[in-house]
Structure formats: structure tokens, C-alpha cells
Amino acid sequence: MFYAPLLDAWCVTRREDMVAVLRDDPNFSARDHNPRPAVALPEDVSRMLRTWRGADALAVGSLDPPEHTRIREVLNVGFTPARVREFEPTIRAVATDLVERVAVAEEFDFITEFAVPYSLEVIGRRLGIPDGYLDRCRTWSEQRIELMMLRGDADLDRLREYARGLMDFGAFARSLVQERLASPQDDLISELLHEGKAGRTLTADEASVMIPTLIFAGHMTCAEALGTILFQQFQAPGGWAKVADGTIATRDLVEEGLRFDSPLAGMYRTAVNDVVVGDVHLAAGSRLLLLYGAAGRGSQSSACPAAFSPGSGSASHLAFGHGIHFCLGAGFARSELEIAIQALATRMPGLTLAPGRLPRHRPVFPLRALTELRVRQR
């Protein structure tokens, strides 16, 4: 553990310490788990950033028990193994269609032409987002990132544009909920409003708060993981050919990719009481950054923690978190990643990195994302 003045937080890097914190809900709150802008926002922008979901509205990732427990029980119903299996033909159809579209090009940007549209369409289909709104959902998600993770001077007009975009995002979610209340469809939003576990459902306000989070988390982290998994395998001995010929199992590749290059470097927690983490005494109110990405590089995480080697040993990681806030869509994400890789390997067995410019990462923290990955077919 070490204190980082730039983040005003204690950084936790050992897996066992992170797990201990994530299991200790009475002493650590998730309410302030997102990164904060490093610079002061204009008052009107700050107000919109606080209220775009609704007054005092918090998504499930920011809730502590008992509120978290009730909301999570309803949300879990939409991501059970059975529900994931039922939806896999739809995921496969989206992957197959998109692979056919990009396969006509000798060279293309994997991030913008496959990873992002694929993950966005998949979560859009599961939630029931009209196709005409998918691009806007992507834009709104990007605007949220820019505001939450602002690190330097920015054009005030642009910040206000982003904040107004978030207000539109919240209004869109509320209108969609009203439509599904009046006319349920075969989608997750309708299930949350009408088919909850043991008769429990979300209220209209609760569902409206959750929709942007499900869109945001459901497509951004998947797209990021796809990009980094392919990038690492392209550079590994044997490259993509080992995936195409079945030498490397798709599941092993996914788990190793999540361990070695987690799409989410970490999340924050706040100490509710005076506590000890590892051998460090922390006062109540201390902020901790749990570095999930570091957990996959510890000595117990793999046979060779510093090497990317699918199938070589344990793939222990915290890419999906741990404890009560463990990613509710983890099984869905794993299926989505595996299906995409299988479709790509079948249709484009000769895929490789394009020569020239190296891949570029998004300059924000704690996301770990490539903004561009040029690939070509041999």
C-alpha cells in the first residue's frame, strides 16, 4: 500500500488486501467508488453531473447494504446462467453479422469497427434499446467519462455540452422505462419492471437510474477487454494462429486476458471507521483505490504472472471485482467475449497486427482501453 497525493487515495495492490476490503462492507463504503475530476468543474456542470440520473439517485454500484441487497436481488435475475444461455444465439448472430461486414477489408481498426459496435449492439439487444439510439448511448457514455475523469484544463463550452448530454441520457432512460411500464417487451428493462424475483421488481425511478449504468458498463468494458485480449495474443508466441487452430482454448484466452490486462485498473472504497488494511492504519474517511489490475500480477495469480500465457496455469484475477459488488454481468461478459473471439477466429484465421503505428491507449484512469488497434488479414 502507498498513498498517492495526485489521487488523494491509498493505493492497494495486494490481492489478499483487496479481497479483505471488498468482504468488509460494514467498514468500507462503495458510495464514492467512481473517480473524481481532478480539476474543479463549473457549478452548473457539477450540478448536472450530480443530478442527471435524478435527485440523490445512485446506481447499484454506489449503494451499500441494505439498499444494495434489495436492488441487486432484482438485477441478478436478468443475468442468471440460464438467462445468459437463452440469449447466446442473439449474441452469436450479432458477432457473425459484424464479422462478415469487417472481413471484406484487408485492414481495419478493430476497436471502432468491431469491438465497440459489437458490444454496444449486444447490450442494446439485451436491454431493449432501440437501434436508432445506440450511437447516442455511446456518445453519452463517452461524455460521462470525460466529465468524471477530467484531468486538465478543458473548454467550458464543451464541458457544458457533455453535461447537457448526460441530462439527455437520464431523460432517455426515464422515457424508456415509461414505455416499458405501459407496454412490456421481451427485454431486460421489462423484466426488471414486471418479472422480479419472488414478485420483487424495481420502481420506475430505480430502473431509470440503472439503465445508463447497464449501457455504460455493458459495452465499454467488453469493448476494452476485446481490444486488449487480441493485442496481447497478437504479440504472444504463435500469435492469432494458435487461437484459430484451437491450440489455445477460447475460455483460457479470455481469462488470461482479463488477468493480464484488466479493462478496469481499479475502483475506490471509503473507510467508514478507523481501520487497518495490511499493516497500515487508516482513519475514517480515508479513500482507497483497489488496483484490480495489480491483483492479476501477484505471485499467486498465475504460473508466470509477468507473462501473457493462456492456459499455462491459474488465471486468478479481480477483473470483475469481488464480494457483494462482484460484476452482476460477469457470466454475460465472458460469454460475449468468447463468442466474439470464436467468430473472429473462424472467419479470419490469419488476423494479425497491421504494420506501422502502434496501438494507442485512452489517456484516462482507471480505465485501461485501446482507442485504436489496426489489424489486417494475411
Short mmCIF file of N, CA and C in Angstrom, two decimals, residues 234-316:
data_model
loop_
_atom_site.label_atom_id
_atom_site.label_comp_id
_atom_site.label_asym_id
_atom_site.label_seq_id
_atom_site.Cartn_x
_atom_site.Cartn_y
_atom_site.Cartn_z
N PHE A 234 -1.83 -11.26 -30.23
CA PHE A 234 -1.08 -10.99 -31.46
C PHE A 234 0.42 -10.95 -31.19
N GLN A 235 0.80 -10.47 -30.01
CA GLN A 235 2.22 -10.34 -29.67
C GLN A 235 2.80 -11.61 -29.04
N ALA A 236 1.94 -12.53 -28.63
CA ALA A 236 2.40 -13.74 -27.95
C ALA A 236 2.98 -14.74 -28.95
N PRO A 237 3.81 -15.67 -28.49
CA PRO A 237 4.35 -16.69 -29.38
C PRO A 237 3.23 -17.47 -30.07
N GLY A 238 3.33 -17.62 -31.37
CA GLY A 238 2.31 -18.32 -32.13
C GLY A 238 1.19 -17.42 -32.60
N GLY A 239 1.01 -16.26 -31.93
CA GLY A 239 0.04 -15.27 -32.36
C GLY A 239 -1.39 -15.81 -32.46
N TRP A 240 -2.17 -15.18 -33.34
CA TRP A 240 -3.58 -15.50 -33.53
C TRP A 240 -3.78 -16.91 -34.07
N ALA A 241 -2.79 -17.43 -34.76
CA ALA A 241 -2.92 -18.78 -35.35
C ALA A 241 -3.22 -19.82 -34.29
N LYS A 242 -2.69 -19.65 -33.08
CA LYS A 242 -2.93 -20.63 -32.02
C LYS A 242 -4.39 -20.60 -31.54
N VAL A 243 -5.04 -19.46 -31.72
CA VAL A 243 -6.45 -19.38 -31.40
C VAL A 243 -7.29 -19.98 -32.51
N ALA A 244 -6.92 -19.65 -33.76
CA ALA A 244 -7.67 -20.13 -34.92
C ALA A 244 -7.62 -21.65 -35.06
N ASP A 245 -6.50 -22.28 -34.71
CA ASP A 245 -6.42 -23.74 -34.87
C ASP A 245 -6.83 -24.50 -33.61
N GLY A 246 -7.24 -23.79 -32.57
CA GLY A 246 -7.73 -24.44 -31.37
C GLY A 246 -6.66 -24.81 -30.36
N THR A 247 -5.41 -24.48 -30.63
CA THR A 247 -4.34 -24.79 -29.67
C THR A 247 -4.61 -24.08 -28.34
N ILE A 248 -5.09 -22.85 -28.43
CA ILE A 248 -5.47 -22.10 -27.24
C ILE A 248 -6.99 -22.08 -27.16
N ALA A 249 -7.53 -22.58 -26.06
CA ALA A 249 -8.98 -22.58 -25.87
C ALA A 249 -9.47 -21.15 -25.67
N THR A 250 -10.62 -20.86 -26.23
CA THR A 250 -11.16 -19.50 -26.14
C THR A 250 -11.34 -19.05 -24.70
N ARG A 251 -11.84 -19.93 -23.86
CA ARG A 251 -12.05 -19.56 -22.45
C ARG A 251 -10.74 -19.24 -21.77
N ASP A 252 -9.69 -20.02 -22.06
CA ASP A 252 -8.38 -19.75 -21.47
C ASP A 252 -7.86 -18.39 -21.92
N LEU A 253 -8.07 -18.06 -23.19
CA LEU A 253 -7.62 -16.77 -23.71
C LEU A 253 -8.34 -15.62 -23.01
N VAL A 254 -9.64 -15.76 -22.83
CA VAL A 254 -10.42 -14.71 -22.18
C VAL A 254 -9.96 -14.50 -20.74
N GLU A 255 -9.82 -15.58 -19.99
CA GLU A 255 -9.44 -15.45 -18.58
C GLU A 255 -8.03 -14.89 -18.43
N GLU A 256 -7.12 -15.31 -19.31
CA GLU A 256 -5.76 -14.78 -19.25
C GLU A 256 -5.74 -13.31 -19.63
N GLY A 257 -6.55 -12.94 -20.61
CA GLY A 257 -6.63 -11.54 -20.99
C GLY A 257 -7.15 -10.67 -19.87
N LEU A 258 -8.16 -11.14 -19.15
CA LEU A 258 -8.71 -10.39 -18.02
C LEU A 258 -7.71 -10.29 -16.88
N ARG A 259 -6.92 -11.34 -16.68
CA ARG A 259 -5.90 -11.32 -15.62
C ARG A 259 -4.76 -10.39 -15.97
N PHE A 260 -4.25 -10.53 -17.18
CA PHE A 260 -3.01 -9.87 -17.55
C PHE A 260 -3.20 -8.38 -17.83
N ASP A 261 -4.34 -8.01 -18.38
CA ASP A 261 -4.55 -6.62 -18.82
C ASP A 261 -6.01 -6.24 -18.57
N SER A 262 -6.36 -6.13 -17.30
CA SER A 262 -7.73 -5.88 -16.90
C SER A 262 -8.26 -4.58 -17.50
N PRO A 263 -9.49 -4.60 -18.06
CA PRO A 263 -10.03 -3.36 -18.65
C PRO A 263 -10.35 -2.29 -17.62
N LEU A 264 -10.44 -2.66 -16.36
CA LEU A 264 -10.67 -1.69 -15.28
C LEU A 264 -9.53 -1.82 -14.29
N ALA A 265 -8.68 -0.81 -14.25
CA ALA A 265 -7.50 -0.89 -13.39
C ALA A 265 -7.85 -0.96 -11.92
N GLY A 266 -8.97 -0.34 -11.53
CA GLY A 266 -9.33 -0.39 -10.12
C GLY A 266 -10.59 0.39 -9.82
N MET A 267 -11.03 0.29 -8.57
CA MET A 267 -12.22 1.01 -8.09
C MET A 267 -11.92 1.52 -6.69
N TYR A 268 -12.67 2.53 -6.28
CA TYR A 268 -12.45 3.17 -4.99
C TYR A 268 -13.40 2.63 -3.92
N ARG A 269 -12.94 2.71 -2.67
CA ARG A 269 -13.74 2.48 -1.49
C ARG A 269 -13.38 3.54 -0.45
N THR A 270 -14.29 3.79 0.48
CA THR A 270 -14.05 4.78 1.53
C THR A 270 -14.19 4.11 2.89
N ALA A 271 -13.22 4.32 3.75
CA ALA A 271 -13.27 3.74 5.10
C ALA A 271 -14.36 4.45 5.91
N VAL A 272 -15.28 3.66 6.46
CA VAL A 272 -16.36 4.21 7.28
C VAL A 272 -15.88 4.44 8.71
N ASN A 273 -15.00 3.57 9.16
CA ASN A 273 -14.44 3.66 10.52
C ASN A 273 -12.92 3.66 10.44
N ASP A 274 -12.26 3.89 11.57
CA ASP A 274 -10.80 3.70 11.63
C ASP A 274 -10.53 2.21 11.40
N VAL A 275 -9.62 1.91 10.48
CA VAL A 275 -9.39 0.52 10.11
C VAL A 275 -7.90 0.27 9.89
N VAL A 276 -7.57 -1.02 9.77
CA VAL A 276 -6.22 -1.43 9.39
C VAL A 276 -6.33 -2.26 8.12
N VAL A 277 -5.58 -1.89 7.12
CA VAL A 277 -5.53 -2.65 5.86
C VAL A 277 -4.08 -3.07 5.66
N GLY A 278 -3.86 -4.39 5.57
CA GLY A 278 -2.49 -4.87 5.58
C GLY A 278 -1.88 -4.51 6.91
N ASP A 279 -0.85 -3.69 6.89
CA ASP A 279 -0.26 -3.22 8.15
C ASP A 279 -0.35 -1.70 8.26
N VAL A 280 -1.29 -1.10 7.52
CA VAL A 280 -1.44 0.36 7.52
C VAL A 280 -2.70 0.76 8.28
N HIS A 281 -2.57 1.66 9.22
CA HIS A 281 -3.70 2.18 9.98
C HIS A 281 -4.29 3.37 9.22
N LEU A 282 -5.60 3.30 8.95
CA LEU A 282 -6.28 4.35 8.20
C LEU A 282 -7.39 4.97 9.03
N ALA A 283 -7.52 6.28 8.94
CA ALA A 283 -8.58 6.98 9.67
C ALA A 283 -9.89 6.88 8.88
N ALA A 284 -11.00 6.98 9.59
CA ALA A 284 -12.31 7.02 8.95
C ALA A 284 -12.32 8.16 7.93
N GLY A 285 -12.90 7.89 6.76
CA GLY A 285 -12.92 8.88 5.69
C GLY A 285 -11.82 8.71 4.68
N SER A 286 -10.83 7.85 4.99
CA SER A 286 -9.74 7.62 4.03
C SER A 286 -10.28 6.97 2.77
N ARG A 287 -9.75 7.39 1.65
CA ARG A 287 -10.17 6.81 0.37
C ARG A 287 -9.12 5.80 -0.09
N LEU A 288 -9.60 4.65 -0.58
CA LEU A 288 -8.71 3.60 -1.06
C LEU A 288 -8.98 3.34 -2.53
N LEU A 289 -7.93 3.17 -3.31
CA LEU A 289 -8.06 2.73 -4.69
C LEU A 289 -7.60 1.28 -4.75
N LEU A 290 -8.54 0.38 -4.97
CA LEU A 290 -8.22 -1.05 -5.07
C LEU A 290 -7.81 -1.35 -6.50
N LEU A 291 -6.54 -1.64 -6.70
CA LEU A 291 -5.99 -1.80 -8.04
C LEU A 291 -6.19 -3.23 -8.53
N TYR A 292 -7.39 -3.47 -9.09
CA TYR A 292 -7.75 -4.80 -9.56
C TYR A 292 -6.74 -5.35 -10.57
N GLY A 293 -6.23 -4.48 -11.41
CA GLY A 293 -5.26 -4.93 -12.41
C GLY A 293 -4.02 -5.53 -11.78
N ALA A 294 -3.59 -4.96 -10.64
CA ALA A 294 -2.40 -5.47 -9.96
C ALA A 294 -2.64 -6.84 -9.35
N ALA A 295 -3.91 -7.12 -8.98
CA ALA A 295 -4.22 -8.42 -8.36
C ALA A 295 -3.88 -9.58 -9.28
N GLY A 296 -4.01 -9.36 -10.59
CA GLY A 296 -3.70 -10.41 -11.55
C GLY A 296 -2.23 -10.62 -11.80
N ARG A 297 -1.39 -9.75 -11.23
CA ARG A 297 0.06 -9.85 -11.45
C ARG A 297 0.80 -10.32 -10.21
N GLY A 298 0.06 -10.72 -9.16
CA GLY A 298 0.71 -11.21 -7.95
C GLY A 298 1.28 -12.60 -8.13
N SER A 299 2.10 -13.01 -7.19
CA SER A 299 2.81 -14.29 -7.30
C SER A 299 1.89 -15.50 -7.30
N GLN A 300 0.66 -15.35 -6.75
CA GLN A 300 -0.27 -16.48 -6.70
C GLN A 300 -1.29 -16.46 -7.83
N SER A 301 -1.20 -15.48 -8.73
CA SER A 301 -2.23 -15.32 -9.75
C SER A 301 -2.02 -16.19 -10.97
N SER A 302 -0.80 -16.62 -11.21
CA SER A 302 -0.51 -17.37 -12.43
C SER A 302 0.81 -18.10 -12.26
N ALA A 303 1.02 -19.10 -13.13
CA ALA A 303 2.30 -19.80 -13.11
C ALA A 303 3.44 -18.86 -13.46
N CYS A 304 3.14 -17.86 -14.29
CA CYS A 304 4.13 -16.86 -14.67
C CYS A 304 3.43 -15.51 -14.74
N PRO A 305 3.30 -14.81 -13.63
CA PRO A 305 2.46 -13.61 -13.56
C PRO A 305 2.81 -12.52 -14.56
N ALA A 306 4.09 -12.37 -14.90
CA ALA A 306 4.50 -11.27 -15.77
C ALA A 306 4.41 -11.60 -17.25
N ALA A 307 3.99 -12.82 -17.58
CA ALA A 307 3.91 -13.22 -18.98
C ALA A 307 2.46 -13.48 -19.37
N PHE A 308 2.12 -13.15 -20.63
CA PHE A 308 0.80 -13.46 -21.16
C PHE A 308 0.87 -14.87 -21.74
N SER A 309 0.20 -15.81 -21.07
CA SER A 309 0.33 -17.21 -21.47
C SER A 309 -0.97 -17.96 -21.19
N PRO A 310 -1.94 -17.89 -22.09
CA PRO A 310 -3.23 -18.55 -21.87
C PRO A 310 -3.09 -20.05 -21.66
N GLY A 311 -3.76 -20.55 -20.64
CA GLY A 311 -3.78 -21.99 -20.39
C GLY A 311 -2.58 -22.52 -19.66
N SER A 312 -1.65 -21.64 -19.25
CA SER A 312 -0.41 -22.12 -18.63
C SER A 312 -0.53 -22.35 -17.13
N GLY A 313 -1.61 -21.88 -16.54
CA GLY A 313 -1.77 -22.04 -15.10
C GLY A 313 -3.02 -21.33 -14.64
N SER A 314 -3.10 -21.10 -13.33
CA SER A 314 -4.26 -20.44 -12.76
C SER A 314 -4.43 -19.05 -13.35
N ALA A 315 -5.66 -18.68 -13.63
CA ALA A 315 -5.96 -17.33 -14.11
C ALA A 315 -6.76 -16.58 -13.05
N SER A 316 -6.18 -16.46 -11.87
CA SER A 316 -6.86 -15.79 -10.77
C SER A 316 -6.78 -14.28 -10.97
#
